[in-house]
Coordinates of C-alpha atoms in Angstrom, one line a residue:
Chain V
M1061 CA 143.3 127.4 130.8
S1062 CA 146.7 125.6 130.4
Y1063 CA 150.3 126.6 130.8
T1064 CA 152.7 124.4 128.8
P1065 CA 156.1 125.6 128.1
S1066 CA 157.7 123.8 125.3
S1067 CA 160.1 121.3 127.0
G1068 CA 162.9 121.3 124.5
R1069 CA 164.1 124.9 124.3
R1070 CA 164.4 127.4 127.1
T1071 CA 161.2 129.3 127.0
N1072 CA 161.0 133.0 127.4
Y1073 CA 158.1 133.6 129.8
S1074 CA 157.1 136.8 128.2
S1075 CA 156.1 135.0 124.9
R1076 CA 152.9 132.9 125.4
S1077 CA 151.6 130.3 123.1
M1078 CA 148.7 131.1 120.9
E1079 CA 146.4 129.1 123.1
E1080 CA 147.1 131.2 126.0
Y1081 CA 146.9 134.2 124.1
F1082 CA 143.3 133.5 123.4
S1083 CA 142.5 131.8 126.8
M1084 CA 140.0 134.0 128.7
D1085 CA 141.1 132.4 132.0
D1086 CA 144.7 133.3 131.2
I1087 CA 143.8 136.9 130.5
L1088 CA 142.0 137.3 133.7
A1089 CA 144.5 135.5 135.7
T1090 CA 147.3 137.8 134.4
E1091 CA 145.4 141.0 135.4
V1092 CA 146.1 140.1 139.2
R1093 CA 148.3 142.6 140.7
I1094 CA 151.4 141.6 142.4
P1095 CA 153.9 143.7 144.4
C1096 CA 156.8 145.0 142.4
R1097 CA 159.9 147.2 143.4
F1098 CA 161.5 149.3 140.8
Q1099 CA 165.2 148.9 140.1
L1100 CA 165.7 151.7 137.6
P1101 CA 164.1 155.2 137.3
V1102 CA 161.0 155.5 135.1
Y1103 CA 160.8 159.1 133.9
K1104 CA 157.6 161.0 133.6
L1105 CA 155.5 158.1 135.0
G1106 CA 155.3 159.4 138.6
S1107 CA 151.6 159.8 138.3
L1108 CA 151.3 156.2 138.7
N1109 CA 152.2 156.3 142.3
P1110 CA 149.7 158.3 144.1
S1111 CA 151.7 158.7 147.3
S1112 CA 154.4 160.7 145.7
Q1113 CA 154.5 164.0 144.1
S1114 CA 157.7 163.5 142.0
P1115 CA 157.1 163.4 138.1
D1116 CA 159.4 160.4 138.0
L1117 CA 159.2 156.9 139.4
L1118 CA 162.4 156.5 141.5
P1119 CA 164.3 153.2 142.0
G1120 CA 163.0 151.6 145.1
T1121 CA 159.4 152.7 144.6
K1122 CA 157.0 149.8 145.5
L1123 CA 154.0 149.5 143.3
E1124 CA 151.6 146.7 142.7
L1125 CA 151.5 145.8 138.9
P1126 CA 149.5 143.4 136.8
L1127 CA 151.3 140.2 136.3
W1128 CA 151.5 140.6 132.6
L1129 CA 153.2 144.0 132.9
A1130 CA 155.3 142.7 135.8
Q1131 CA 156.6 139.9 133.6
A1132 CA 157.5 142.1 131.0
L1133 CA 159.4 144.7 133.2
Q1134 CA 161.2 141.9 135.0
S1135 CA 162.6 140.4 132.1
R1136 CA 164.1 143.8 131.3
H1137 CA 165.5 144.2 134.9
I1138 CA 163.3 147.3 135.3
V1139 CA 161.4 146.0 138.5
N1140 CA 161.9 143.3 140.9
V1141 CA 158.8 141.2 141.3
E1142 CA 158.0 140.4 145.1
L1143 CA 156.2 137.2 146.5
P1144 CA 152.4 137.9 146.9
K1145 CA 151.3 137.4 150.4
S1146 CA 149.3 134.3 149.7
Y1147 CA 152.4 132.4 148.5
R1148 CA 154.6 133.3 151.3
E1149 CA 155.6 130.8 154.2
T1150 CA 152.8 131.9 156.5
Y1151 CA 150.1 130.8 153.9
R1152 CA 152.1 127.8 152.7
E1153 CA 151.9 126.5 156.4
I1154 CA 148.2 127.2 156.7
L1155 CA 147.8 125.2 153.3
S1156 CA 150.0 122.3 154.4
A1157 CA 148.1 122.0 157.7
D1158 CA 144.6 121.5 156.1
A1159 CA 144.2 122.6 152.4
T1160 CA 140.6 121.5 152.4
M1161 CA 139.6 124.1 154.8
V1162 CA 141.1 127.2 153.0
D1163 CA 139.1 129.5 150.8
L1164 CA 141.2 129.5 147.7
H1165 CA 138.6 131.6 145.9
D1166 CA 139.5 134.3 148.4
L1167 CA 143.1 133.7 147.8
G1168 CA 143.0 133.5 144.0
P1169 CA 140.7 133.0 142.5
Y1170 CA 143.5 131.8 140.1
F1171 CA 145.8 130.4 142.7
Y1172 CA 147.3 127.7 140.8
H1173 CA 147.5 129.5 137.6
I1174 CA 149.2 132.4 139.1
G1175 CA 151.3 130.1 141.1
L1176 CA 152.7 128.5 137.9
Y1177 CA 153.6 132.0 136.4
L1178 CA 155.4 132.9 139.8
L1179 CA 157.6 129.9 139.6
N1180 CA 159.3 131.5 136.6
F1181 CA 160.5 134.4 138.8
P1182 CA 163.8 134.0 140.7
Y1183 CA 162.4 133.5 144.0
A1184 CA 164.5 131.9 146.7
D1185 CA 161.8 129.4 147.7
T1186 CA 160.4 128.5 144.3
E1187 CA 160.8 124.7 145.1
E1188 CA 158.6 125.0 148.2
I1189 CA 156.0 126.9 146.3
S1190 CA 155.9 124.3 143.5
K1191 CA 155.7 121.5 145.9
M1192 CA 152.9 123.5 147.7
L1193 CA 150.9 123.8 144.7
T1194 CA 150.9 120.2 143.7
Q1195 CA 150.3 119.1 147.3
T1196 CA 147.4 121.5 147.9
F1197 CA 145.7 120.3 144.6
K1198 CA 146.1 116.7 145.5
N1199 CA 144.8 117.3 149.0
R1200 CA 141.9 119.2 147.8
F1201 CA 140.9 117.0 145.0
R1202 CA 138.7 114.5 147.1
K1203 CA 136.5 117.2 148.3
V1204 CA 136.0 118.5 144.6
M1205 CA 135.4 115.1 143.3
D1206 CA 133.0 114.1 146.1
A1207 CA 131.2 117.3 145.6
S1208 CA 130.9 117.0 142.0
Q1209 CA 129.5 113.6 142.1
H1210 CA 126.3 114.3 144.4
T1211 CA 125.7 118.0 143.8
L1212 CA 122.4 118.8 141.8
Q1213 CA 122.2 121.8 139.7
E1214 CA 120.6 124.2 142.3
E1215 CA 123.2 123.7 144.9
T1216 CA 126.2 124.1 142.7
S1217 CA 127.1 127.7 143.9
S1218 CA 127.0 126.5 147.5
W1219 CA 130.1 124.3 146.6
T1220 CA 132.1 126.2 144.1
F1221 CA 132.4 129.7 146.0
R1222 CA 135.4 128.4 148.0
L1223 CA 137.1 126.8 144.9
D1224 CA 139.9 128.0 142.9
M1225 CA 138.8 128.5 139.2
L1226 CA 140.9 125.4 138.2
E1227 CA 139.0 123.6 140.6
V1228 CA 135.6 124.9 139.6
E1229 CA 136.6 123.8 136.0
L1230 CA 137.1 120.2 137.2
F1231 CA 134.0 120.4 139.4
N1232 CA 131.9 121.3 136.4
I1233 CA 133.3 118.5 134.3
G1234 CA 132.6 116.0 137.0
Q1235 CA 129.1 117.4 137.7
K1236 CA 128.1 117.2 134.1
A1237 CA 128.7 113.5 133.8
F1238 CA 127.0 113.0 137.2
L1239 CA 123.7 115.1 135.9
E1240 CA 123.8 113.1 132.7
F1241 CA 123.7 109.9 134.8
Q1242 CA 120.9 111.3 136.6
E1243 CA 118.9 112.1 133.7
W1244 CA 119.6 108.8 132.3
Q1245 CA 118.3 107.0 135.4
A1246 CA 115.1 109.1 135.4
R1247 CA 114.6 108.2 131.7
K1248 CA 114.5 111.9 130.9
M1249 CA 116.6 111.8 127.7
E1250 CA 113.9 109.8 126.0
K1251 CA 111.7 112.9 125.8
I1252 CA 112.5 115.4 123.1
C1253 CA 112.2 118.9 124.9
T1254 CA 111.9 122.3 123.3
S1255 CA 115.3 124.2 123.0
G1256 CA 115.9 127.2 125.3
M1257 CA 116.1 129.4 122.1
V1258 CA 112.7 128.7 121.2
I1259 CA 111.2 129.2 124.3
N1260 CA 113.0 132.5 124.8
H1261 CA 112.0 133.5 121.3
K1262 CA 108.2 133.0 122.1
K1263 CA 108.7 135.0 125.2
R1264 CA 110.3 137.9 123.3
K1265 CA 107.6 137.8 120.6
R1266 CA 104.9 137.9 123.3
A1267 CA 106.8 140.8 124.9
A1268 CA 106.9 142.7 121.7
M1269 CA 103.4 142.1 121.0
D1270 CA 102.2 143.4 124.4
N1271 CA 104.1 146.6 123.6
I1272 CA 102.2 147.1 120.4
V1273 CA 98.9 146.6 122.1
Chain C
M241 CA 140.6 122.5 126.9
E242 CA 137.4 121.5 124.9
L243 CA 135.0 119.4 126.9
G244 CA 132.6 117.0 125.2
V245 CA 135.0 115.6 122.8
G246 CA 135.2 111.6 123.2
I247 CA 132.9 111.4 126.1
M248 CA 130.2 108.9 125.9
S249 CA 126.6 109.7 127.2
P250 CA 124.8 107.2 129.4
A251 CA 122.4 106.7 126.5
E252 CA 125.4 105.5 124.4
V253 CA 126.5 103.0 127.0
E254 CA 122.9 101.7 127.3
F255 CA 122.9 101.3 123.6
L256 CA 125.9 99.0 123.9
A257 CA 124.2 97.0 126.7
E258 CA 121.2 96.4 124.3
K259 CA 123.4 93.9 122.3
E260 CA 123.3 91.5 125.4
L261 CA 121.1 88.4 124.8
V262 CA 118.0 87.6 126.8
T263 CA 115.5 84.8 126.7
I264 CA 111.8 85.5 125.8
F265 CA 108.8 83.5 125.3
P266 CA 107.0 84.9 122.1
N267 CA 103.2 84.7 121.8
F268 CA 103.3 84.8 117.9
S269 CA 104.9 82.6 115.3
H270 CA 107.4 84.1 112.8
G271 CA 110.2 82.6 110.8
K272 CA 114.0 83.4 111.4
I273 CA 114.9 87.0 111.0
Y274 CA 118.2 87.6 109.5
L275 CA 120.1 90.6 110.9
I276 CA 123.5 91.9 110.5
S277 CA 124.5 90.9 114.0
G278 CA 123.2 87.4 113.6
D279 CA 120.0 85.3 113.2
V280 CA 117.2 85.4 115.4
G281 CA 114.4 83.2 115.8
P282 CA 112.4 81.3 114.6
F283 CA 109.6 82.5 117.0
V284 CA 107.1 79.7 118.1
P285 CA 104.5 80.7 120.6
S286 CA 105.5 79.7 124.2
L287 CA 108.9 78.4 123.2
P288 CA 112.0 80.1 124.8
V289 CA 114.1 82.0 122.2
Q290 CA 117.3 84.0 122.7
V291 CA 117.1 87.6 121.3
P292 CA 119.1 90.8 121.9
L293 CA 117.9 93.0 124.6
W294 CA 116.6 95.8 122.0
L295 CA 114.4 93.3 120.3
A296 CA 113.0 92.1 123.7
V297 CA 112.3 95.5 124.6
N298 CA 110.5 96.2 121.4
L299 CA 108.4 93.1 121.5
K300 CA 107.6 93.5 125.0
Q301 CA 106.5 97.1 124.5
R302 CA 104.2 95.7 122.0
Q303 CA 103.0 92.9 124.3
K304 CA 104.4 90.2 122.1
C305 CA 106.3 88.1 124.5
R306 CA 107.1 87.3 128.1
L307 CA 110.5 87.8 129.5
L308 CA 112.5 85.1 131.3
P309 CA 114.5 87.0 134.1
L310 CA 118.3 86.7 133.8
D311 CA 119.9 84.1 136.2
W312 CA 121.3 86.8 138.4
M313 CA 118.3 88.7 138.6
N314 CA 117.4 86.9 141.8
K315 CA 117.0 88.3 145.2
D316 CA 119.3 85.7 146.9
V317 CA 122.0 85.9 144.3
L318 CA 122.1 89.7 144.6
E319 CA 122.0 89.7 148.4
E320 CA 125.1 87.4 148.2
K321 CA 126.8 89.6 145.7
K322 CA 126.1 92.7 147.7
Q323 CA 127.7 91.3 150.9
E324 CA 130.6 90.0 148.6
E325 CA 131.2 93.5 147.2
Y326 CA 130.8 95.0 150.5
N327 CA 133.5 92.6 152.4
N328 CA 135.9 92.8 149.5
K329 CA 138.5 95.5 149.4
F330 CA 138.8 95.2 145.6
F331 CA 135.9 95.2 142.9
T332 CA 134.3 91.9 142.4
A333 CA 133.1 90.4 139.2
M334 CA 129.7 91.5 138.3
P335 CA 127.3 88.9 136.8
S336 CA 126.9 91.0 133.6
P337 CA 129.3 93.7 132.3
H338 CA 126.1 95.8 131.9
Y339 CA 124.3 94.8 135.0
R340 CA 123.1 98.5 135.8
E341 CA 121.9 99.1 132.4
I342 CA 120.0 95.9 131.8
T343 CA 118.5 96.3 135.2
Q344 CA 117.3 99.7 134.5
L345 CA 115.8 98.7 131.0
L346 CA 113.9 95.7 132.3
M347 CA 112.5 97.4 135.3
S348 CA 111.0 100.1 133.1
I349 CA 109.5 97.8 130.7
A350 CA 108.8 94.5 132.2
P351 CA 108.5 94.8 136.1
M352 CA 105.6 92.2 136.0
D353 CA 107.9 89.5 134.5
I354 CA 110.5 89.7 137.2
P355 CA 109.9 88.4 140.8
H356 CA 110.7 90.9 143.6
A357 CA 111.3 93.6 141.0
E358 CA 111.5 96.6 143.6
D359 CA 113.8 94.5 145.8
I360 CA 116.2 93.7 143.0
Q361 CA 116.2 97.4 141.8
T362 CA 117.1 98.4 145.4
L363 CA 119.9 95.8 145.7
I364 CA 121.3 96.8 142.4
K365 CA 121.5 100.3 143.3
D366 CA 123.1 99.5 146.7
I367 CA 125.8 97.3 144.9
W368 CA 126.3 100.5 142.4
D369 CA 126.9 102.7 145.5
I370 CA 129.2 100.5 147.2
R371 CA 131.3 100.1 144.0
M372 CA 131.1 103.9 143.3
A373 CA 132.3 104.8 146.7
K374 CA 135.2 102.2 146.2
L375 CA 136.0 103.8 143.0
R376 CA 136.2 107.3 144.5
S377 CA 138.3 106.4 147.2
S378 CA 140.8 104.4 145.0
I379 CA 141.0 107.5 142.5
D380 CA 141.8 109.8 145.6
A381 CA 144.4 107.3 146.6
F382 CA 145.7 107.2 143.0
I383 CA 146.1 111.0 142.9
K384 CA 147.5 111.4 146.4
G385 CA 150.1 108.7 145.9
E386 CA 151.5 110.1 142.6
E387 CA 151.1 106.6 141.0
T388 CA 151.5 106.4 137.3
H389 CA 149.3 103.5 136.6
A390 CA 146.4 101.7 138.3
K391 CA 144.7 98.3 137.7
L392 CA 141.1 98.2 138.4
D393 CA 139.5 94.9 137.5
H394 CA 135.9 94.0 137.0
L395 CA 134.8 97.9 136.5
T396 CA 131.9 98.2 134.1
L397 CA 131.6 100.5 131.2
M398 CA 129.0 102.6 132.9
E399 CA 130.9 103.0 136.1
I400 CA 134.0 104.0 134.2
N401 CA 131.9 106.4 132.1
T402 CA 130.7 108.4 135.4
V403 CA 134.2 109.2 136.3
R404 CA 136.1 109.3 133.1
P405 CA 135.9 113.0 132.0
L406 CA 136.8 114.2 135.8
L407 CA 139.7 111.7 136.2
T408 CA 141.3 112.5 132.9
N409 CA 141.1 116.2 133.1
T410 CA 142.4 116.1 136.6
L411 CA 145.4 114.1 135.7
N412 CA 146.0 116.6 132.9
K413 CA 145.9 119.6 135.3
L414 CA 148.2 117.7 137.8
Y415 CA 150.7 116.7 134.9
Q416 CA 150.7 120.5 134.1
L417 CA 151.4 121.6 137.7
R418 CA 154.2 119.2 138.0
Q419 CA 155.7 119.7 134.5
V420 CA 155.9 123.4 135.0
S421 CA 156.9 122.9 138.7
S422 CA 160.1 120.9 137.6
F423 CA 160.7 123.3 134.8
G424 CA 160.4 126.3 136.9
T425 CA 162.9 125.0 139.5
S426 CA 165.4 123.9 137.2
E427 CA 165.4 127.4 135.6
S428 CA 165.5 129.2 138.8
Q429 CA 168.6 127.3 139.6
E430 CA 170.1 128.3 136.3
W431 CA 169.5 132.0 137.2

């Protein structure tokens, strides 16, 4: 999951790098719907708007479009992208008050990822959003780090359910190092254990045998 | 981002620690052994000889030697060290760069050769916990303060190893957030 515009030339945000093209996180993140207002009439697509009977989409219609579509339409000046609720000033104030208490999974779950995309749209408060993103990340980092360094495998979900996907990724990285250390401390790595594939294979075989009998 | 590349496992850190020298009293006689890392021996019964830790572990497991505890594996020294670590804001120098691994290894194979083995193990764990807490606070301060570099003296390899993947990946993400942010703002002004 990464968003890296090449710094030299002015990147067109509708063309994404190959790395992002294949990134599952990027695909999932750009599925999120954001509010858009149509600037031009779109003929024969009135069925997209369930609240009107007209066969065409008229200028001024408000629809929620997936981010990937909104980007493409915005660059052709067909729609005007509006700021999603969770990035507006009210939420920014909540996040600046105490970012650690906010359930970012609820607001996101790709809060940072989408936030970075939104920076490319010509909003008036782009600067505040970008500041808010880095500040929120920094303020929440301590919690993610501490949790990842003392959470055992079984308790993982109780920590990650309130985290953004980016934070979950970092949490898993930190936890992996911690669990490896725990294993080393318990001298578990000296033993060679059966691989999961073999165990499951036997089970499947047994199940197949039972069916025959 | 691909994980698992360039990350050391604790077992690899332990492998490096096994190069440290310890003193043993063999109960057999044998001539010098010529190894790539240096010559070891000769072994004369009950005469102290310095060997790498891995050899000591091997001999001990076969009951061919008795271990001389390292100077710092001493209750008083470690109590003092713990107090010093606790009082000091920064990291203090550890008696050995591999204190955690060596303690772990010796405790598992030769607890009888070390007086107060249990207490020493507890003390080492306490020191480790104090240091890890310090490390986490300094990482947090580092991230919050937008610093570009940090200097942490006397950190040991195992300590660095537990936070390395998290820290480097976090800094990567932060860099991305910040870079795109500055990029985004400058572009919106051009609009």
